[in-house]
Backbone as numpy.savetxt, mean C-alpha at the origin, in Angstrom:
# Nx Ny Nz CAx CAy CAz Cx Cy Cz
-5.18 11.85 20.23 -4.50 11.30 19.43 -5.22 10.00 18.89
-5.48 10.03 17.35 -6.27 8.79 16.67 -5.19 7.23 16.54
-5.41 6.53 17.48 -4.03 5.58 16.61 -4.54 4.15 15.50
-3.34 4.17 14.44 -3.80 2.95 13.72 -3.43 1.38 14.80
-3.56 0.84 15.03 -2.86 0.08 15.78 -3.01 -1.80 14.31
-2.11 -2.16 14.49 -2.03 -2.93 13.36 -1.92 -5.36 14.02
-2.34 -5.36 14.02 -3.06 -7.17 14.30 -3.17 -7.99 13.90
-3.68 -9.50 14.33 -3.74 -11.17 13.42 -4.37 -11.08 13.60
-5.86 -10.35 13.00 -7.07 -10.73 13.48 -7.41 -12.82 13.20
-7.97 -12.96 13.89 -8.82 -14.52 14.36 -10.11 -13.86 13.95
-11.31 -14.69 12.95 -12.27 -14.35 12.98 -13.00 -15.49 13.60
-13.59 -15.67 14.45 -13.96 -16.52 14.86 -15.38 -17.39 14.41
-16.23 -16.21 13.76 -17.51 -15.68 13.53 -17.37 -16.87 12.06
-15.78 -16.87 10.83 -16.28 -17.64 10.39 -14.92 -18.10 9.55
-15.04 -19.35 10.52 -13.96 -20.36 10.42 -12.97 -19.58 11.43
-12.68 -19.11 12.52 -11.53 -18.49 12.15 -10.60 -18.91 11.25
-10.95 -17.51 10.02 -10.44 -17.27 8.61 -9.35 -16.44 10.29
-7.73 -15.96 8.98 -6.95 -14.99 9.52 -6.80 -13.89 8.93
-6.62 -12.43 9.39 -6.72 -11.62 8.58 -5.55 -10.44 9.01
-5.04 -10.08 8.59 -3.87 -9.12 8.64 -4.42 -7.52 8.26
-4.89 -7.20 9.63 -5.98 -5.70 9.51 -5.00 -4.91 10.57
-5.50 -3.41 9.86 -5.43 -2.29 11.12 -6.69 -1.92 12.09
-6.38 -1.25 12.63 -7.66 -1.07 13.54 -7.63 -0.29 14.17
-8.66 1.28 14.38 -8.75 2.85 13.75 -9.17 2.65 14.79
-9.07 3.19 16.28 -8.82 4.04 17.50 -9.27 5.81 17.72
-10.62 5.44 18.17 -10.05 7.61 18.55 -9.59 7.97 19.58
-9.36 9.32 18.94 -9.31 10.50 20.55 -9.70 9.85 21.93
-11.16 9.40 21.52 -12.21 8.90 23.09 -11.71 7.96 23.27
-10.49 6.33 23.16 -10.40 5.65 22.80 -11.64 4.82 22.13
-12.13 5.49 21.58 -13.06 3.56 20.18 -12.52 3.66 19.56
-12.72 2.50 19.11 -12.73 1.37 17.92 -13.67 2.42 16.79
-13.17 3.14 16.13 -13.23 3.55 15.04 -14.63 2.74 13.49
-13.41 1.65 13.73 -12.84 0.94 12.16 -12.09 -0.16 12.19
-12.69 -1.40 11.21 -10.81 -1.62 10.71 -11.12 -2.11 9.20
-9.78 -2.11 8.89 -9.78 -2.33 7.34 -8.87 -3.63 7.31
-8.97 -4.56 6.10 -8.29 -5.74 6.73 -7.34 -5.60 4.94
-5.77 -6.20 5.48 -5.20 -5.98 3.70 -6.17 -6.87 2.68
-5.63 -5.78 1.28 -6.59 -5.92 -0.31 -6.12 -7.21 -0.68
-4.64 -6.87 -0.78 -2.97 -7.22 -1.66 -3.07 -8.45 -0.85
-2.30 -9.61 -1.27 -1.41 -10.40 -0.21 0.00 -10.99 -0.35
0.80 -10.39 -0.42 2.84 -11.57 -1.55 2.38 -12.21 -1.57
2.78 -12.68 -2.61 3.30 -14.39 -3.07 4.97 -13.73 -3.98
5.86 -13.27 -2.52 7.02 -13.42 -2.75 7.50 -13.30 -2.01
8.97 -15.74 -2.85 9.90 -15.43 -1.44 9.22 -16.18 -0.08
10.23 -15.47 0.81 9.91 -15.52 2.21 8.54 -14.90 2.54
7.56 -13.85 2.30 7.08 -13.32 2.62 5.80 -14.50 1.24
5.55 -15.30 1.37 4.31 -15.43 1.05 3.02 -15.84 1.30
2.77 -14.47 2.36 1.44 -14.89 2.52 -0.05 -15.54 2.72
-0.19 -15.56 1.69 -0.55 -16.83 1.04 -1.32 -18.15 1.41
-0.20 -18.50 2.31 -0.59 -19.23 3.04 -1.60 -19.47 4.01
-0.83 -18.19 5.05 -1.83 -18.29 6.29 -2.77 -16.37 6.27
-2.04 -15.53 5.64 -3.57 -14.31 5.78 -4.71 -15.12 4.15
-6.15 -14.26 4.35 -6.59 -13.69 2.99 -6.81 -12.57 2.32
-7.42 -12.63 1.04 -7.72 -10.93 0.38 -8.89 -10.46 1.22
-7.88 -8.87 1.80 -9.81 -8.74 3.07 -10.59 -8.14 2.60
-11.27 -8.45 2.74 -13.49 -8.37 2.07 -13.68 -6.76 2.19
-12.81 -5.47 3.22 -13.63 -4.48 4.42 -13.37 -3.17 2.80
-12.96 -3.41 1.18 -13.23 -2.54 0.98 -11.83 -0.98 0.92
-12.33 0.22 0.41 -11.28 0.50 0.37 -12.23 1.56 1.77
-11.58 1.77 2.76 -13.27 2.12 3.65 -11.47 3.90 4.37
-12.25 4.71 4.47 -12.07 5.48 5.02 -12.31 6.27 6.22
-11.73 6.71 7.05 -12.39 7.10 9.37 -12.37 8.17 8.90
-13.23 8.72 9.30 -12.89 10.80 9.91 -12.61 10.31 10.83
-12.19 10.95 10.92 -11.54 10.69 12.67 -11.22 12.29 12.98
-10.52 12.57 14.82 -10.90 14.36 15.22 -10.27 14.62 14.65
-9.16 14.68 13.96 -8.00 15.00 13.62 -8.01 15.14 11.77
-8.35 14.56 11.18 -9.09 14.40 10.02 -9.25 13.40 9.22
-9.08 13.05 7.49 -10.06 11.50 6.73 -9.17 10.42 7.09
-8.61 9.55 7.29 -7.21 8.59 7.91 -7.80 7.28 6.51
-6.59 6.97 6.27 -7.03 5.21 5.25 -5.81 4.76 5.68
-5.23 3.10 5.55 -4.21 2.08 6.32 -4.75 2.07 4.75
-3.26 1.56 4.02 -2.77 0.97 2.77 -1.78 -0.19 3.55
-2.28 -1.28 4.00 -1.70 -2.09 4.69 -0.12 -2.00 3.32
0.59 -2.61 4.38 2.03 -3.73 4.10 1.79 -3.57 1.90
1.83 -4.15 1.73 2.36 -4.45 -0.13 1.26 -4.16 -0.20
-0.37 -3.59 -0.22 -0.73 -2.88 -1.01 -0.78 -1.83 -1.55
1.10 -1.66 -0.95 2.10 0.07 -1.66 2.16 0.01 -2.69
2.22 -1.06 -3.86 2.70 -1.82 -4.75 1.26 -1.46 -5.88
0.69 -1.54 -5.21 -1.36 -1.79 -6.30 -1.65 0.04 -6.30
-1.68 0.62 -7.78 -1.60 1.93 -8.12 -2.98 1.86 -7.58
-4.26 1.09 -8.28 -4.93 1.47 -8.11 -6.22 1.32 -6.14
-5.30 0.83 -6.13 -5.28 0.78 -3.73 -5.06 1.82 -3.33
-4.02 2.92 -3.76 -3.93 4.17 -3.43 -5.04 5.55 -4.16
-5.66 4.70 -5.36 -6.48 5.40 -5.99 -7.43 5.36 -5.78
-8.34 4.03 -5.10 -9.04 3.79 -4.50 -9.34 4.75 -2.94
-8.22 4.87 -2.03 -8.91 4.64 -0.78 -8.86 6.89 -1.26
-7.74 7.16 -1.99 -8.68 8.77 -2.80 -9.59 9.11 -3.46
-10.64 8.19 -4.12 -11.73 8.82 -4.21 -12.01 8.54 -3.70
-12.20 8.15 -2.56 -13.43 8.45 -1.13 -13.01 8.40 0.33
-12.27 9.71 -0.43 -11.56 11.13 0.32 -10.98 11.06 0.95
-9.52 10.10 1.24 -8.49 10.34 2.54 -7.50 10.86 2.13
-7.32 11.89 3.34 -6.98 13.26 3.50 -5.15 12.73 3.70
-5.47 11.56 4.58 -3.99 11.15 4.76 -3.83 9.42 4.34
-3.44 8.56 3.98 -2.98 7.36 4.23 -1.47 7.22 4.42
-1.80 6.18 5.02 -1.50 5.37 5.99 -0.33 4.13 5.64
0.87 2.98 6.10 1.44 2.51 5.20 2.35 1.42 5.92
1.14 1.84 6.97 2.41 0.26 8.26 2.78 -0.59 6.99
4.14 -0.94 7.53 4.91 -1.91 6.34 6.64 -2.65 6.89
6.34 -4.03 7.54 7.14 -4.97 7.93 8.01 -5.62 6.22
8.62 -4.57 5.40 9.61 -4.65 4.42 11.16 -4.75 4.79
11.80 -5.74 3.46 13.71 -5.47 4.33 14.23 -5.36 2.81
15.53 -4.45 2.83 15.99 -3.66 1.90 16.26 -4.94 1.01
16.83 -5.67 0.48 17.06 -6.75 -0.55 15.30 -6.90 -1.38
14.78 -6.43 -0.45 13.55 -6.78 -1.81 12.96 -5.99 -2.15
12.64 -4.91 -1.71 12.29 -3.24 -1.88 12.79 -1.86 -1.58
14.18 -2.04 -0.59 14.52 -0.71 -0.18 14.62 0.47 -1.72
14.38 -0.16 -2.57 15.08 1.34 -4.12 14.12 1.76 -4.24
12.18 0.49 -4.42 11.12 1.41 -4.01 10.60 2.00 -3.25
11.40 1.94 -2.07 11.01 2.38 -0.83 9.65 4.12 -0.68
11.48 4.74 -1.06 10.88 6.82 -1.32 9.89 6.32 -2.78
10.10 6.13 -3.80 9.35 6.16 -4.92 8.03 6.17 -4.69
7.48 5.12 -3.83 5.68 4.58 -4.59 5.26 5.29 -3.48
5.41 5.68 -2.34 4.55 6.59 -1.48 4.34 8.72 -1.50
5.23 8.22 -2.49 5.01 10.48 -2.54 5.38 9.75 -4.37
4.71 9.22 -5.36 4.90 8.73 -6.41 2.60 9.12 -6.28
2.11 8.22 -4.34 0.98 7.79 -4.34 0.69 9.57 -4.08
1.01 10.41 -3.29 0.36 11.44 -2.19 0.21 12.19 -3.33
1.70 12.03 -4.38 1.36 13.96 -5.19 -0.31 12.38 -6.57
0.24 11.59 -7.18 -1.32 11.57 -7.55 -2.71 11.71 -7.59
-3.10 11.81 -5.78 -4.09 11.51 -5.88 -4.31 13.06 -4.44
-3.52 13.21 -4.45 -4.03 14.38 -3.32 -4.36 14.39 -1.87
-2.97 12.86 -1.93 -3.09 13.40 0.01 -1.94 13.03 1.00
-2.02 13.26 1.68 -0.54 12.83 2.63 -0.31 11.58 2.73
0.63 10.75 2.79 1.17 9.57 2.97 2.58 9.57 4.19
1.69 8.99 5.12 1.65 7.76 6.03 2.83 7.05 6.05
4.58 6.78 5.47 4.76 4.89 5.28 5.98 4.96 7.12
5.27 3.50 7.07 6.15 3.55 8.56 6.91 1.69 8.38
8.08 1.45 7.98 8.56 0.94 8.25 9.33 -0.21 9.41
9.27 -1.55 9.36 10.13 -1.54 11.00 11.78 -1.41 10.81
12.16 -1.35 11.50 13.82 -1.35 11.62 14.02 -2.70 12.52
15.04 -3.52 12.55 15.78 -4.87 13.13 15.36 -5.78 12.20
16.17 -6.87 12.19 16.73 -8.40 11.96 16.22 -8.87 13.34
15.27 -10.20 12.34 14.91 -11.11 13.48 15.46 -13.23 13.33
15.65 -13.08 13.74 16.68 -14.84 13.99 15.60 -14.85 14.10
15.66 -16.25 14.14 14.77 -17.66 14.59 15.09 -19.00 14.48
14.90 -19.57 15.59 15.71 -21.17 15.82 15.80 -21.93 14.93
14.70 -21.76 13.82 14.50 -23.23 13.02 15.87 -22.32 12.17
16.62 -22.47 11.31 16.46 -22.54 9.40 14.92 -22.43 9.27
15.24 -22.00 7.64 13.63 -22.28 6.94 14.19 -21.92 5.70
13.12 -22.27 4.61 13.95 -21.89 3.19 12.09 -21.49 1.93
12.28 -21.38 1.49 10.69 -20.34 0.38 9.85 -21.60 -0.71
10.92 -22.22 -0.77 10.86 -22.74 -2.67 11.38 -22.30 -2.94
11.84 -21.19 -3.33 12.46 -20.06 -3.99 14.14 -20.74 -5.27
14.20 -22.18 -4.63 15.84 -22.39 -4.75 16.74 -21.08 -4.32
16.47 -20.72 -3.07 17.81 -20.30 -1.36 18.03 -21.04 -1.18
19.35 -21.13 -1.17 19.35 -21.42 0.03 18.65 -22.11 1.98
18.77 -22.42 2.76 18.24 -22.64 4.24 18.57 -21.04 4.74
18.09 -20.48 5.54 18.31 -19.19 5.89 17.43 -19.52 7.96
17.77 -17.98 8.43 17.69 -18.14 9.80 16.34 -16.94 9.51
16.94 -15.85 8.82 16.34 -14.24 9.01 15.59 -13.50 7.13
14.60 -13.15 7.88 13.85 -12.10 6.47 14.62 -11.56 6.01
15.61 -10.89 6.40 16.63 -9.75 6.42 16.11 -8.83 7.37
17.82 -7.22 6.36 17.05 -6.57 7.18 15.86 -6.07 7.22
15.44 -5.35 8.18 14.03 -4.76 7.84 14.74 -3.26 8.22
14.34 -2.26 7.43 15.45 -0.50 6.63 14.68 0.04 6.71
13.51 0.68 8.60 12.69 0.87 8.59 12.53 2.16 7.77
13.39 3.70 7.69 13.67 4.47 6.65 11.99 4.74 6.02
10.93 5.06 8.15 10.19 5.98 8.36 9.67 7.16 7.21
8.46 8.59 7.24 9.01 9.35 6.52 7.25 9.65 5.74
6.96 10.84 5.91 5.42 10.81 5.02 5.95 12.18 3.67
4.71 12.25 3.18 4.95 12.53 1.66 3.57 13.49 1.66
4.07 14.65 1.33 2.22 15.69 0.66 2.61 15.38 -1.32
1.24 15.92 -0.47 0.66 16.16 -2.47 0.80 16.58 -2.58
2.38 17.61 -2.39 2.32 18.43 -3.91 4.10 18.01 -3.82
4.65 16.77 -3.55 5.79 16.50 -4.03 6.74 16.29 -3.42
6.06 17.63 -1.94 7.15 17.52 -0.95 7.61 15.76 0.01
8.68 16.15 1.06 8.24 14.62 2.10 9.54 15.29 2.48
9.08 14.60 3.78 10.73 15.01 4.82 11.13 13.58 5.32
12.24 14.15 5.68 13.58 13.67 5.89 13.26 11.98 6.19
13.68 11.30 6.22 13.32 9.29 6.39 14.20 9.26 8.06
13.48 8.18 8.94 14.32 8.31 9.58 15.09 6.78 10.31
15.73 6.80 10.32 16.81 5.71 10.54 16.75 4.34 10.29
17.60 3.88 9.46 17.69 2.27 8.59 17.87 1.74 9.49
18.42 1.62 11.61 18.73 0.61 12.00 17.62 0.69 13.54
17.24 2.30 13.09 16.84 2.17 15.53 15.18 2.53 15.12
14.39 2.29 16.66 13.49 3.15 15.88 13.22 4.40 16.36
12.53 5.14 16.45 12.65 6.55 16.06 10.64 6.99 16.22
10.68 8.27 16.45 9.20 9.12 16.55 9.66 9.93 15.73
8.41 10.24 14.28 8.39 11.93 13.73 7.47 11.93 14.43
7.32 13.30 14.50 5.76 14.38 14.38 6.44 15.28 13.09
5.31 15.15 12.64 4.67 16.19 11.63 3.73 16.87 10.91
3.90 18.37 10.99 2.59 19.29 10.92 2.15 19.05 9.30
0.22 18.91 9.51 0.00 18.36 8.25 -1.27 19.29 8.32
-0.97 20.71 6.79 -2.25 21.60 6.47 -2.58 20.81 4.85
-4.05 20.00 5.40 -4.99 19.08 4.91 -5.50 20.06 4.15
-5.94 21.00 4.34 -6.02 21.82 3.05 -5.79 22.42 2.26
-3.91 21.32 2.19 -3.27 20.97 0.91 -3.65 20.08 -0.42
-4.27 19.49 0.84 -4.91 18.24 -0.77 -6.24 18.97 -1.51
-6.85 19.56 -0.52 -7.86 20.48 -2.29 -7.66 21.22 -2.17
-5.77 22.48 -3.15 -5.42 23.48 -2.86 -4.72 23.14 -4.42
-4.28 21.44 -4.15 -3.80 20.54 -5.42 -5.01 20.34 -6.15
-5.83 19.38 -6.06 -6.56 19.27 -6.97 -6.97 20.29 -7.63
-7.58 21.71 -6.64 -7.30 22.40 -7.65 -6.46 22.80 -9.01
-5.04 22.97 -8.79 -4.00 23.19 -9.42 -3.68 22.18 -10.88
-4.29 21.05 -9.78 -4.47 20.42 -10.61 -5.15 19.29 -11.61
-6.36 19.56 -11.57 -7.26 18.92 -11.77 -6.65 17.38 -12.35
-6.13 17.01 -11.20 -5.91 15.49 -11.69 -7.59 14.84 -11.99
-8.79 15.53 -10.88 -9.70 13.99 -10.29 -10.83 14.41 -12.13
-10.37 15.90 -12.31 -11.68 16.46 -13.29 -11.11 16.33 -14.28
-9.62 15.60 -15.05 -9.08 15.10 -16.08 -8.72 13.92 -16.48
-9.56 13.01 -15.31 -9.27 11.86 -15.34 -9.85 10.49 -16.15
-10.63 10.70 -16.75 -11.27 9.10 -18.21 -11.71 8.51 -17.41
-12.05 8.66 -15.43 -12.80 6.82 -15.06 -13.21 6.11 -15.47
-14.58 6.64 -16.90 -14.84 5.60 -18.12 -14.16 4.48 -19.07
-12.80 5.64 -19.06 -12.03 4.75 -20.33 -11.59 3.00 -19.14
-11.11 3.57 -18.30 -10.01 2.82 -17.60 -12.05 1.39 -17.09
-12.98 2.07 -16.48 -13.15 1.21 -16.39 -14.18 -0.15 -16.65
-14.15 0.99 -19.02 -15.04 0.35 -19.05 -13.56 -0.90 -19.64
-11.82 -0.32 -19.77 -11.36 -1.73 -19.79 -10.40 -2.64 -18.90
-11.09 -2.25 -17.91 -11.71 -3.79 -16.26 -11.74 -4.16 -17.14
-13.22 -3.77 -17.17 -14.56 -4.59 -17.69 -14.07 -5.26 -18.91
-13.34 -4.87 -19.52 -13.41 -6.35 -20.22 -12.09 -6.73 -19.89
-10.12 -6.44 -19.45 -9.66 -7.06 -19.26 -10.47 -8.71 -18.32
-11.34 -8.62 -17.80 -11.80 -8.90 -16.66 -12.72 -10.92 -17.47
-12.66 -10.20 -18.15 -13.73 -11.39 -18.76 -12.82 -12.25 -20.13
-12.55 -13.49 -19.65 -12.27 -14.37 -20.03 -11.81 -14.29 -22.20
-12.56 -13.89 -22.61 -12.41 -13.38 -24.00 -11.34 -12.38 -24.58
-10.60 -11.96 -23.75 -9.84 -10.64 -23.16 -9.07 -11.20 -23.73
-9.21 -9.63 -25.10 -8.59 -9.33 -26.51 -6.81 -8.87 -25.90
-5.71 -8.24 -26.46 -4.94 -7.07 -26.07 -5.31 -6.33 -27.47
-5.75 -4.84 -27.31 -5.73 -4.20 -28.10 -3.27 -3.62 -28.62
-3.20 -4.27 -29.73 -2.59 -4.20 -30.55 -2.68 -3.31 -31.03
-1.72 -2.68 -32.32 -1.86 -2.29 -33.50 -0.23 -3.06 -33.73
-0.29 -4.04 -34.70 1.32 -4.36 -35.10 1.09 -3.87 -36.98
2.70 -3.82 -36.77 3.35 -2.88 -37.65 2.96 -3.52 -38.62
3.18 -3.14 -40.46 2.82 -4.16 -41.10 3.81 -3.89 -41.34
4.44 -3.87 -41.88 5.85 -4.03 -42.21 6.80 -4.39 -41.20
6.48 -5.70 -39.62 7.70 -6.35 -38.99 7.13 -7.19 -40.19
5.93 -8.08 -40.80 5.69 -9.26 -40.88 6.46 -9.66 -42.17
6.26 -8.07 -43.30 7.47 -8.52 -44.13 8.61 -8.37 -44.94
9.35 -7.95 -42.63 10.46 -7.63 -42.85 11.40 -9.50 -42.44
10.27 -9.98 -41.69 10.11 -10.69 -40.91 9.46 -11.91 -41.49
8.95 -12.93 -43.02 8.02 -13.98 -42.53 8.76 -15.14 -42.40
6.83 -15.48 -42.05 6.89 -16.89 -41.27 7.57 -18.20 -42.18
C-alpha cells in the first residue's frame, strides 16, 4: 500500500513557515517525498493566503511500487497548467485531496478532474471531505456576507476519472466511504498514442506567449474590427 497523507507542515528551518503539504509514504513505510500546495486560494472563507505560503516543490512525480503518482492539492485543480505540469513529469495517477463545499465548487467538481484526465492522459483520484464543521465562535471573511459558524457542507462525492473519459460512480455526499478501483496504467500510453496530444501540443507557442505575458510591457494580441469605429465614432 502507498499512502498519500495531507498534513499542515511547519518548516522550522525557515522561520516556521506553514505549508499545506502532502506526504507520500511507500509500501515499506518509508517517506518517499513531499509536495507543497502550489496555488493558495483567496476565495471567501477559504482565504488561505493569511496562513499558507505558495509551494516551492514544483510538480514532483513519485515513482512507487504501484505506479508514478502525483498530488494536485485541493485548489490546484482549478489551474489547468498545474495538471499539465504533473503530466509532463510522467504522472500516471494524480490525486486531488480536497476540502471544498457545495455552494463554492460542486458544479465544477465532476468536470475539472475528468477534463484533466483526458487532456493529460492519466488517471485522477478526486477526494473530498464529507460533513459540516461548526465552529464555537461566528466569523466573517470580509466578503460582505453576515457572520456564520461554518464553511458550508463538504460534499464528498469522491471518484476516479480515466484518460479514456470514463469515470467511476461517486461516493456519498453525506457519509464517509471507501472506494477501490482497478486501473490499467497501460491505458495512459495507449491514449497518448491514440490522440497524440503531446505530439501536437505546440508547447513552444505557449512558452513564448507566457514569457511575453510575464513582462511589464505585455500587450494584448487583439485585432479590432475596423468597422467598429465607423459605427461608433468617438
